[in-house]
Amino acid sequence: MNYEFSQRVQALKPSAIREIFKYAADPTVVSLSAGNPAPEAFPCKELAEISEKLLRENPVAAFQYSFTEGYPVLREQLKKYMAEKHNSFKDFDDLIITSGAQQVMDLTTKVLVNEGDKVICEAPSFIGSLNSFRSYLGQLVGVPVESDGMNMEALEEALKNNENVKFIYTIPNFQNPSGVTMSYEKRKKMYELACKYNVIILEDNPYGDLRYSGEHIPTIKSLDTEGRVIYAGTFSKVISPGMRVGWCIAPKEIISKIVVCKQGEDVHTNIWSQMVCSEFMANYDYEAHLENLRNIYRKKAQFAMDLLDKHLAPKITYDKIDGGLFIWCKLPENVDMPEFCKTAVLNKVCVVPGNAFLTDENEKTNAFRINFSTPTDEQLEKGIKILGEVANMLF
Ligand SMILES: Cc1ncc(COP(=O)(O)O)c(C=O)c1O
């Protein structure tokens, strides 16, 4: 049979890069390509205790249908937390619980983007979000990322030269994949430009709580006086990605459209997971838990950077990171990056080629991404040593 797919899905082509991931399934390959939390970062004992008590004392609430907007107790907790800790819940805002931050990208695009509308993104950016924008036939406009965030002159050019820009998508903290954090000056400038050109900002902040060194920088949402920032939060990197609990803060009118769309997607986010996250936030020491995660990742990040210095310098360079889960490595300009990644995987270490994260995958880049949170120390040691050997083999 000939299957005729919708135009929206036709636009999503399987990427050549996914070929590389097939190798990562081989247990003898060291995978530095995932973005998963470290296995030791899950609060397993606490989540087991909460689940046991919940299912003993209140099983029907956990198993029954619930509200599309989310578990009311968790919504109130998050509104308070985001207002008090981050000044990121304003009088004009509302909050909906979503199935991870990924669903915020999907729902935001669904409610705002018509076919052919533009979405301005950092180049490089998170592939899952880019694919959500593409799936609604939004056109991606990439703006280069510098060591302190998007190039603001290029952003203004993009806003000036493109019609129907619906929103600017940004990951301001420890960006996936570049590891870059946007400076406070650039956050203010981005907000100013969004006001000047009358566009929305979609601020995706899964790594903000995972700063293990340097100064905290306020969110763009905290600067929002006009109701033009949509904020995506998630428990994926700080409690569990498998539980699929995230949230969206946006002006009330936008949230009410998102609620209708979410009803048609998945009715509501898993209520059992929401209740467990709520209880964890309320009755365990959430701040101490975050501090513990920062300690784990600070150590792992330093371990990985020491290995990069030992095995890859000076041939392969990277910018030191202060948070998040990724390091963006750069090959010399004249080196064939896809060839390097392919040779690495044939030598049993898998990294992600940088072009996977570009708004146009056919563009050239000499970078690749490594993740240090998922592999064990032994795997990191083995994997980065092999990368050094591959570099010595090829250039
Ligand atoms: C920048 C960014 N946004 C969103 C997500 C999706 O997160 P979630 O598991 O909350 O859907 C990820 C996951 O890796 C991410 O890196």
GROMACS .gro file of C-alpha atoms and ligand atoms in nm:
model
  411
    1MET     CA    1   0.000   0.000   0.000
    2ASN     CA    2   0.109   0.358  -0.068
    3TYR     CA    3   0.081   0.569   0.242
    4GLU     CA    4   0.002   0.934   0.188
    5PHE     CA    5   0.131   1.138   0.476
    6SER     CA    6   0.017   1.487   0.573
    7GLN     CA    7   0.227   1.779   0.450
    8ARG     CA    8   0.319   1.847   0.811
    9VAL     CA    9   0.475   1.504   0.851
   10GLN     CA   10   0.629   1.500   0.504
   11ALA     CA   11   0.842   1.791   0.618
   12LEU     CA   12   1.000   1.569   0.886
   13LYS     CA   13   1.266   1.363   0.715
   14PRO     CA   14   1.466   1.092   0.890
   15SER     CA   15   1.807   1.243   0.939
   16ALA     CA   16   2.132   1.091   0.826
   17ILE     CA   17   2.255   1.161   1.177
   18ARG     CA   18   2.018   0.905   1.323
   19GLU     CA   19   2.224   0.642   1.144
   20ILE     CA   20   2.500   0.714   1.392
   21PHE     CA   21   2.267   0.655   1.687
   22LYS     CA   22   2.201   0.300   1.567
   23TYR     CA   23   2.557   0.221   1.668
   24ALA     CA   24   2.498   0.364   2.016
   25ALA     CA   25   2.263   0.073   2.089
   26ASP     CA   26   2.562  -0.165   2.067
   27PRO     CA   27   2.661  -0.234   2.431
   28THR     CA   28   3.030  -0.231   2.340
   29VAL     CA   29   3.001   0.130   2.217
   30VAL     CA   30   3.061   0.408   2.474
   31SER     CA   31   2.774   0.651   2.428
   32LEU     CA   32   2.857   1.016   2.491
   33SER     CA   33   2.554   1.108   2.283
   34ALA     CA   34   2.260   1.093   2.526
   35GLY     CA   35   2.128   1.373   2.746
   36ASN     CA   36   2.003   1.168   3.036
   37PRO     CA   37   2.048   1.252   3.403
   38ALA     CA   38   2.316   1.052   3.587
   39PRO     CA   39   2.172   0.727   3.728
   40GLU     CA   40   2.289   0.830   4.077
   41ALA     CA   41   2.097   1.161   4.050
   42PHE     CA   42   1.750   1.009   4.090
   43PRO     CA   43   1.598   1.044   4.439
   44CYS     CA   44   1.492   0.675   4.422
   45LYS     CA   45   1.437   0.613   4.793
   46GLU     CA   46   1.226   0.926   4.840
   47LEU     CA   47   1.017   0.862   4.526
   48ALA     CA   48   0.958   0.500   4.637
   49GLU     CA   49   0.844   0.617   4.982
   50ILE     CA   50   0.609   0.877   4.834
   51SER     CA   51   0.466   0.630   4.581
   52GLU     CA   52   0.409   0.361   4.842
   53LYS     CA   53   0.224   0.603   5.072
   54LEU     CA   54   0.024   0.752   4.785
   55LEU     CA   55  -0.091   0.416   4.654
   56ARG     CA   56  -0.178   0.294   5.002
   57GLU     CA   57  -0.362   0.607   5.117
   58ASN     CA   58  -0.499   0.769   4.803
   59PRO     CA   59  -0.488   0.524   4.511
   60VAL     CA   60  -0.808   0.637   4.338
   61ALA     CA   61  -0.684   0.997   4.302
   62ALA     CA   62  -0.364   0.868   4.142
   63PHE     CA   63  -0.547   0.633   3.903
   64GLN     CA   64  -0.847   0.850   3.810
   65TYR     CA   65  -0.883   1.104   3.527
   66SER     CA   66  -0.779   1.452   3.633
   67PHE     CA   67  -0.776   1.816   3.516
   68THR     CA   68  -0.615   1.923   3.187
   69GLU     CA   69  -0.457   2.225   3.361
   70GLY     CA   70  -0.279   1.990   3.601
   71TYR     CA   71  -0.294   1.872   3.963
   72PRO     CA   72  -0.418   2.183   4.148
   73VAL     CA   73  -0.179   2.139   4.443
   74LEU     CA   74   0.125   2.118   4.214
   75ARG     CA   75   0.009   2.416   4.006
   76GLU     CA   76  -0.012   2.632   4.318
   77GLN     CA   77   0.327   2.509   4.443
   78LEU     CA   78   0.492   2.591   4.111
   79LYS     CA   79   0.328   2.933   4.082
   80LYS     CA   80   0.461   3.019   4.429
   81TYR     CA   81   0.804   2.867   4.364
   82MET     CA   82   0.846   3.042   4.028
   83ALA     CA   83   0.720   3.375   4.169
   84GLU     CA   84   0.925   3.369   4.488
   85LYS     CA   85   1.246   3.205   4.367
   86HIS     CA   86   1.263   3.338   4.010
   87ASN     CA   87   1.020   3.634   3.992
   88SER     CA   88   0.885   3.445   3.692
   89PHE     CA   89   0.512   3.429   3.753
   90LYS     CA   90   0.338   3.762   3.690
   91ASP     CA   91  -0.013   3.890   3.764
   92PHE     CA   92  -0.113   3.843   3.400
   93ASP     CA   93   0.020   3.482   3.390
   94ASP     CA   94  -0.128   3.138   3.440
   95LEU     CA   95   0.043   2.799   3.466
   96ILE     CA   96  -0.040   2.463   3.312
   97ILE     CA   97   0.130   2.132   3.390
   98THR     CA   98   0.256   1.963   3.072
   99SER     CA   99   0.399   1.625   2.978
  100GLY     CA  100   0.757   1.751   2.994
  101ALA     CA  101   0.894   2.073   2.848
  102GLN     CA  102   0.881   1.914   2.504
  103GLN     CA  103   0.505   1.949   2.511
  104VAL     CA  104   0.537   2.322   2.581
  105MET     CA  105   0.722   2.359   2.251
  106ASP     CA  106   0.457   2.154   2.072
  107LEU     CA  107   0.160   2.336   2.225
  108THR     CA  108   0.312   2.683   2.186
  109THR     CA  109   0.370   2.618   1.817
  110LYS     CA  110   0.024   2.471   1.775
  111VAL     CA  111  -0.145   2.780   1.922
  112LEU     CA  112   0.074   3.045   1.756
  113VAL     CA  113   0.226   2.926   1.429
  114ASN     CA  114   0.060   2.910   1.088
  115GLU     CA  115   0.224   2.740   0.792
  116GLY     CA  116   0.521   2.947   0.675
  117ASP     CA  117   0.543   3.160   0.991
  118LYS     CA  118   0.895   3.217   1.118
  119VAL     CA  119   1.047   3.094   1.440
  120ILE     CA  120   1.382   3.248   1.529
  121CYS     CA  121   1.613   2.999   1.699
  122GLU     CA  122   1.963   2.990   1.833
  123ALA     CA  123   2.193   2.813   1.585
  124PRO     CA  124   2.269   2.552   1.710
  125SER     CA  125   1.962   2.457   1.917
  126PHE     CA  126   1.778   2.161   2.071
  127ILE     CA  127   1.670   1.923   1.798
  128GLY     CA  128   1.348   1.813   1.974
  129SER     CA  129   1.219   2.170   1.978
  130LEU     CA  130   1.328   2.237   1.618
  131ASN     CA  131   1.131   1.930   1.511
  132SER     CA  132   0.820   2.051   1.698
  133PHE     CA  133   0.842   2.385   1.512
  134ARG     CA  134   0.896   2.204   1.182
  135SER     CA  135   0.600   1.971   1.243
  136TYR     CA  136   0.363   2.272   1.222
  137LEU     CA  137   0.537   2.391   0.905
  138GLY     CA  138   0.702   2.680   1.084
  139GLN     CA  139   1.013   2.810   0.909
  140LEU     CA  140   1.326   2.819   1.118
  141VAL     CA  141   1.554   3.121   1.112
  142GLY     CA  142   1.887   3.047   1.282
  143VAL     CA  143   2.079   3.318   1.468
  144PRO     CA  144   2.441   3.237   1.563
  145VAL     CA  145   2.523   3.174   1.928
  146GLU     CA  146   2.832   3.340   2.080
  147SER     CA  147   2.997   3.261   2.412
  148ASP     CA  148   2.743   3.489   2.592
  149GLY     CA  149   2.433   3.394   2.393
  150MET     CA  150   2.269   3.488   2.062
  151ASN     CA  151   2.439   3.754   1.853
  152MET     CA  152   2.203   4.048   1.914
  153GLU     CA  153   2.289   4.234   1.592
  154ALA     CA  154   2.204   3.922   1.392
  155LEU     CA  155   1.885   3.880   1.597
  156GLU     CA  156   1.776   4.234   1.513
  157GLU     CA  157   1.856   4.174   1.144
  158ALA     CA  158   1.644   3.856   1.153
  159LEU     CA  159   1.355   4.042   1.316
  160LYS     CA  160   1.384   4.325   1.063
  161ASN     CA  161   1.415   4.106   0.756
  162ASN     CA  162   1.154   3.839   0.824
  163GLU     CA  163   0.779   3.881   0.813
  164ASN     CA  164   0.548   3.686   1.041
  165VAL     CA  165   0.800   3.604   1.310
  166LYS     CA  166   0.587   3.437   1.577
  167PHE     CA  167   0.846   3.388   1.845
  168ILE     CA  168   1.212   3.377   1.939
  169TYR     CA  169   1.307   3.040   2.090
  170THR     CA  170   1.590   3.049   2.341
  171ILE     CA  171   1.752   2.816   2.595
  172PRO     CA  172   1.923   3.082   2.809
  173ASN     CA  173   2.105   2.856   3.057
  174PHE     CA  174   2.366   2.594   2.962
  175GLN     CA  175   2.215   2.568   2.621
  176ASN     CA  176   2.166   2.230   2.458
  177PRO     CA  177   2.391   2.166   2.269
  178SER     CA  178   2.644   2.452   2.303
  179GLY     CA  179   2.656   2.475   2.686
  180VAL     CA  180   2.638   2.856   2.646
  181THR     CA  181   2.460   3.082   2.898
  182MET     CA  182   2.312   3.411   2.781
  183SER     CA  183   2.446   3.715   2.971
  184TYR     CA  184   2.205   3.939   3.164
  185GLU     CA  185   2.276   4.225   2.921
  186LYS     CA  186   2.175   4.006   2.627
  187ARG     CA  187   1.861   3.886   2.807
  188LYS     CA  188   1.757   4.250   2.854
  189LYS     CA  189   1.843   4.328   2.491
  190MET     CA  190   1.645   4.028   2.365
  191TYR     CA  191   1.342   4.139   2.563
  192GLU     CA  192   1.382   4.495   2.434
  193LEU     CA  193   1.398   4.367   2.074
  194ALA     CA  194   1.094   4.143   2.129
  195CYS     CA  195   0.902   4.455   2.242
  196LYS     CA  196   1.035   4.666   1.953
  197TYR     CA  197   0.939   4.409   1.689
  198ASN     CA  198   0.627   4.289   1.872
  199VAL     CA  199   0.714   3.920   1.900
  200ILE     CA  200   0.693   3.662   2.175
  201ILE     CA  201   0.990   3.490   2.344
  202LEU     CA  202   0.972   3.119   2.425
  203GLU     CA  203   1.219   3.068   2.711
  204ASP     CA  204   1.309   2.700   2.762
  205ASN     CA  205   1.492   2.650   3.090
  206PRO     CA  206   1.550   2.283   3.177
  207TYR     CA  207   1.906   2.337   3.304
  208GLY     CA  208   1.869   2.662   3.506
  209ASP     CA  209   1.880   2.480   3.843
  210LEU     CA  210   2.191   2.290   3.740
  211ARG     CA  211   2.438   2.577   3.776
  212TYR     CA  212   2.737   2.439   3.965
  213SER     CA  213   2.964   2.743   3.942
  214GLY     CA  214   2.939   3.117   3.869
  215GLU     CA  215   2.662   3.368   3.932
  216HIS     CA  216   2.291   3.298   3.886
  217ILE     CA  217   2.137   3.512   3.608
  218PRO     CA  218   1.768   3.614   3.625
  219THR     CA  219   1.527   3.460   3.375
  220ILE     CA  220   1.394   3.654   3.076
  221LYS     CA  221   1.047   3.590   3.218
  222SER     CA  222   1.148   3.797   3.522
  223LEU     CA  223   1.187   4.097   3.286
  224ASP     CA  224   0.843   4.048   3.134
  225THR     CA  225   0.615   4.346   3.189
  226GLU     CA  226   0.411   4.317   2.868
  227GLY     CA  227   0.309   3.950   2.871
  228ARG     CA  228   0.537   3.844   2.587
  229VAL     CA  229   0.739   3.563   2.746
  230ILE     CA  230   0.626   3.200   2.750
  231TYR     CA  231   0.833   2.998   2.997
  232ALA     CA  232   0.893   2.622   2.977
  233GLY     CA  233   1.002   2.443   3.296
  234THR     CA  234   1.052   2.073   3.367
  235PHE     CA  235   1.134   1.819   3.637
  236SER     CA  236   1.308   1.602   3.375
  237LYS     CA  237   1.663   1.702   3.463
  238VAL     CA  238   1.606   1.748   3.837
  239ILE     CA  239   1.368   1.465   3.935
  240SER     CA  240   1.305   1.222   3.648
  241PRO     CA  241   1.250   1.250   3.271
  242GLY     CA  242   1.051   0.925   3.274
  243MET     CA  243   0.782   1.080   3.492
  244ARG     CA  244   0.711   1.337   3.216
  245VAL     CA  245   0.620   1.639   3.428
  246GLY     CA  246   0.689   1.990   3.303
  247TRP     CA  247   0.508   2.323   3.311
  248CYS     CA  248   0.430   2.628   3.105
  249ILE     CA  249   0.390   2.983   3.238
  250ALA     CA  250   0.232   3.229   2.996
  251PRO     CA  251  -0.026   3.508   2.986
  252LYS     CA  252  -0.373   3.377   3.074
  253GLU     CA  253  -0.511   3.414   2.717
  254ILE     CA  254  -0.233   3.195   2.579
  255ILE     CA  255  -0.271   2.933   2.854
  256SER     CA  256  -0.645   2.902   2.788
  257LYS     CA  257  -0.576   2.816   2.421
  258ILE     CA  258  -0.302   2.574   2.529
  259VAL     CA  259  -0.548   2.400   2.764
  260VAL     CA  260  -0.790   2.331   2.477
  261CYS     CA  261  -0.508   2.194   2.259
  262LYS     CA  262  -0.367   1.979   2.539
  263GLN     CA  263  -0.710   1.828   2.595
  264GLY     CA  264  -0.693   1.696   2.240
  265GLU     CA  265  -0.336   1.570   2.277
  266ASP     CA  266  -0.323   1.375   2.601
  267VAL     CA  267  -0.619   1.493   2.817
  268HIS     CA  268  -0.381   1.567   3.105
  269THR     CA  269  -0.032   1.492   3.227
  270ASN     CA  270   0.009   1.166   3.421
  271ILE     CA  271  -0.161   1.250   3.752
  272TRP     CA  272   0.030   0.987   3.949
  273SER     CA  273   0.362   1.147   3.848
  274GLN     CA  274   0.229   1.494   3.924
  275MET     CA  275   0.124   1.389   4.275
  276VAL     CA  276   0.465   1.234   4.341
  277CYS     CA  277   0.649   1.549   4.224
  278SER     CA  278   0.418   1.766   4.434
  279GLU     CA  279   0.481   1.559   4.748
  280PHE     CA  280   0.856   1.560   4.681
  281MET     CA  281   0.859   1.939   4.656
  282ALA     CA  282   0.637   1.985   4.962
  283ASN     CA  283   0.772   1.739   5.215
  284TYR     CA  284   1.132   1.672   5.123
  285ASP     CA  285   1.415   1.921   5.114
  286TYR     CA  286   1.394   2.023   4.747
  287GLU     CA  287   1.676   2.280   4.773
  288ALA     CA  288   1.907   2.023   4.935
  289HIS     CA  289   1.820   1.781   4.654
  290LEU     CA  290   1.913   2.042   4.391
  291GLU     CA  291   2.239   2.112   4.576
  292ASN     CA  292   2.316   1.739   4.573
  293LEU     CA  293   2.259   1.730   4.195
  294ARG     CA  294   2.489   2.028   4.148
  295ASN     CA  295   2.758   1.849   4.350
  296ILE     CA  296   2.723   1.536   4.136
  297TYR     CA  297   2.740   1.727   3.806
  298ARG     CA  298   3.015   1.967   3.915
  299LYS     CA  299   3.236   1.665   3.981
  300LYS     CA  300   3.140   1.483   3.664
  301ALA     CA  301   3.182   1.795   3.447
  302GLN     CA  302   3.528   1.863   3.590
  303PHE     CA  303   3.626   1.499   3.539
  304ALA     CA  304   3.517   1.517   3.174
  305MET     CA  305   3.692   1.853   3.114
  306ASP     CA  306   4.016   1.718   3.269
  307LEU     CA  307   3.998   1.422   3.031
  308LEU     CA  308   3.936   1.653   2.734
  309ASP     CA  309   4.241   1.859   2.835
  310LYS     CA  310   4.449   1.543   2.869
  311HIS     CA  311   4.348   1.357   2.553
  312LEU     CA  312   4.215   1.613   2.304
  313ALA     CA  313   4.403   1.940   2.362
  314PRO     CA  314   4.521   2.126   2.163
  315LYS     CA  315   4.363   1.960   1.860
  316ILE     CA  316   4.004   1.976   1.981
  317THR     CA  317   3.887   2.277   2.182
  318TYR     CA  318   3.582   2.346   2.399
  319ASP     CA  319   3.443   2.625   2.618
  320LYS     CA  320   3.449   2.552   2.989
  321ILE     CA  321   3.101   2.506   3.134
  322ASP     CA  322   2.938   2.625   3.458
  323GLY     CA  323   2.629   2.405   3.446
  324GLY     CA  324   2.408   2.170   3.246
  325LEU     CA  325   2.496   1.835   3.097
  326PHE     CA  326   2.679   1.904   2.771
  327ILE     CA  327   3.016   2.009   2.632
  328TRP     CA  328   3.043   2.146   2.280
  329CYS     CA  329   3.372   2.043   2.122
  330LYS     CA  330   3.527   2.209   1.817
  331LEU     CA  331   3.751   2.051   1.556
  332PRO     CA  332   3.994   2.259   1.351
  333GLU     CA  333   3.821   2.425   1.049
  334ASN     CA  334   3.986   2.200   0.793
  335VAL     CA  335   3.878   1.873   0.957
  336ASP     CA  336   3.580   1.683   0.818
  337MET     CA  337   3.349   1.669   1.124
  338PRO     CA  338   3.105   1.400   0.994
  339GLU     CA  339   3.406   1.184   0.905
  340PHE     CA  340   3.546   1.234   1.256
  341CYS     CA  341   3.214   1.132   1.419
  342LYS     CA  342   3.181   0.832   1.191
  343THR     CA  343   3.535   0.716   1.262
  344ALA     CA  344   3.471   0.765   1.634
  345VAL     CA  345   3.166   0.541   1.623
  346LEU     CA  346   3.352   0.275   1.424
  347ASN     CA  347   3.607   0.288   1.707
  348LYS     CA  348   3.323   0.243   1.955
  349VAL     CA  349   3.249   0.587   2.090
  350CYS     CA  350   2.939   0.778   1.991
  351VAL     CA  351   2.911   1.161   1.995
  352VAL     CA  352   2.649   1.382   1.827
  353PRO     CA  353   2.757   1.564   1.509
  354GLY     CA  354   2.690   1.937   1.544
  355ASN     CA  355   2.483   1.972   1.229
  356ALA     CA  356   2.205   1.771   1.401
  357PHE     CA  357   2.131   2.091   1.594
  358LEU     CA  358   2.130   2.340   1.308
  359THR     CA  359   1.817   2.491   1.160
  360ASP     CA  360   1.948   2.355   0.829
  361GLU     CA  361   2.121   2.020   0.878
  362ASN     CA  362   2.308   2.060   0.550
  363GLU     CA  363   2.496   2.363   0.680
  364LYS     CA  364   2.857   2.304   0.776
  365THR     CA  365   2.983   2.303   1.132
  366ASN     CA  366   3.305   2.174   1.283
  367ALA     CA  367   3.152   2.103   1.625
  368PHE     CA  368   3.016   1.796   1.801
  369ARG     CA  369   2.838   1.749   2.134
  370ILE     CA  370   2.935   1.524   2.419
  371ASN     CA  371   2.733   1.442   2.727
  372PHE     CA  372   2.907   1.361   3.056
  373SER     CA  373   2.612   1.295   3.289
  374THR     CA  374   2.502   0.954   3.165
  375PRO     CA  375   2.832   0.761   3.122
  376THR     CA  376   3.019   0.623   3.422
  377ASP     CA  377   3.365   0.762   3.501
  378GLU     CA  378   3.517   0.450   3.341
  379GLN     CA  379   3.313   0.501   3.026
  380LEU     CA  380   3.407   0.869   3.011
  381GLU     CA  381   3.772   0.781   3.051
  382LYS     CA  382   3.756   0.516   2.779
  383GLY     CA  383   3.540   0.722   2.542
  384ILE     CA  384   3.743   1.044   2.558
  385LYS     CA  385   4.070   0.853   2.526
  386ILE     CA  386   3.936   0.695   2.205
  387LEU     CA  387   3.832   1.038   2.074
  388GLY     CA  388   4.194   1.149   2.123
  389GLU     CA  389   4.319   0.845   1.933
  390VAL     CA  390   4.074   0.914   1.649
  391ALA     CA  391   4.195   1.276   1.634
  392ASN     CA  392   4.557   1.157   1.614
  393MET     CA  393   4.460   0.911   1.340
  394LEU     CA  394   4.280   1.170   1.125
  395PHE     CA  395   4.468   1.499   1.162
  396LIG     C1  396   1.667   2.234   2.581
  396LIG     C2  397   1.571   2.126   2.607
  396LIG     N1  398   1.441   2.153   2.606
  396LIG     C3  399   1.348   2.059   2.630
  396LIG     C4  400   1.386   1.928   2.656
  396LIG     C5  401   1.278   1.826   2.677
  396LIG     O1  402   1.262   1.801   2.811
  396LIG     P1  403   1.142   1.720   2.872
  396LIG     O2  404   1.194   1.587   2.911
  396LIG     O3  405   1.099   1.803   2.989
  396LIG     O4  406   1.034   1.712   2.770
  396LIG     C6  407   1.521   1.894   2.659
  396LIG     C7  408   1.563   1.756   2.683
  396LIG     O5  409   1.674   1.716   2.666
  396LIG     C8  410   1.616   1.996   2.634
  396LIG     O6  411   1.748   1.973   2.633
   0.00000   0.00000   0.00000
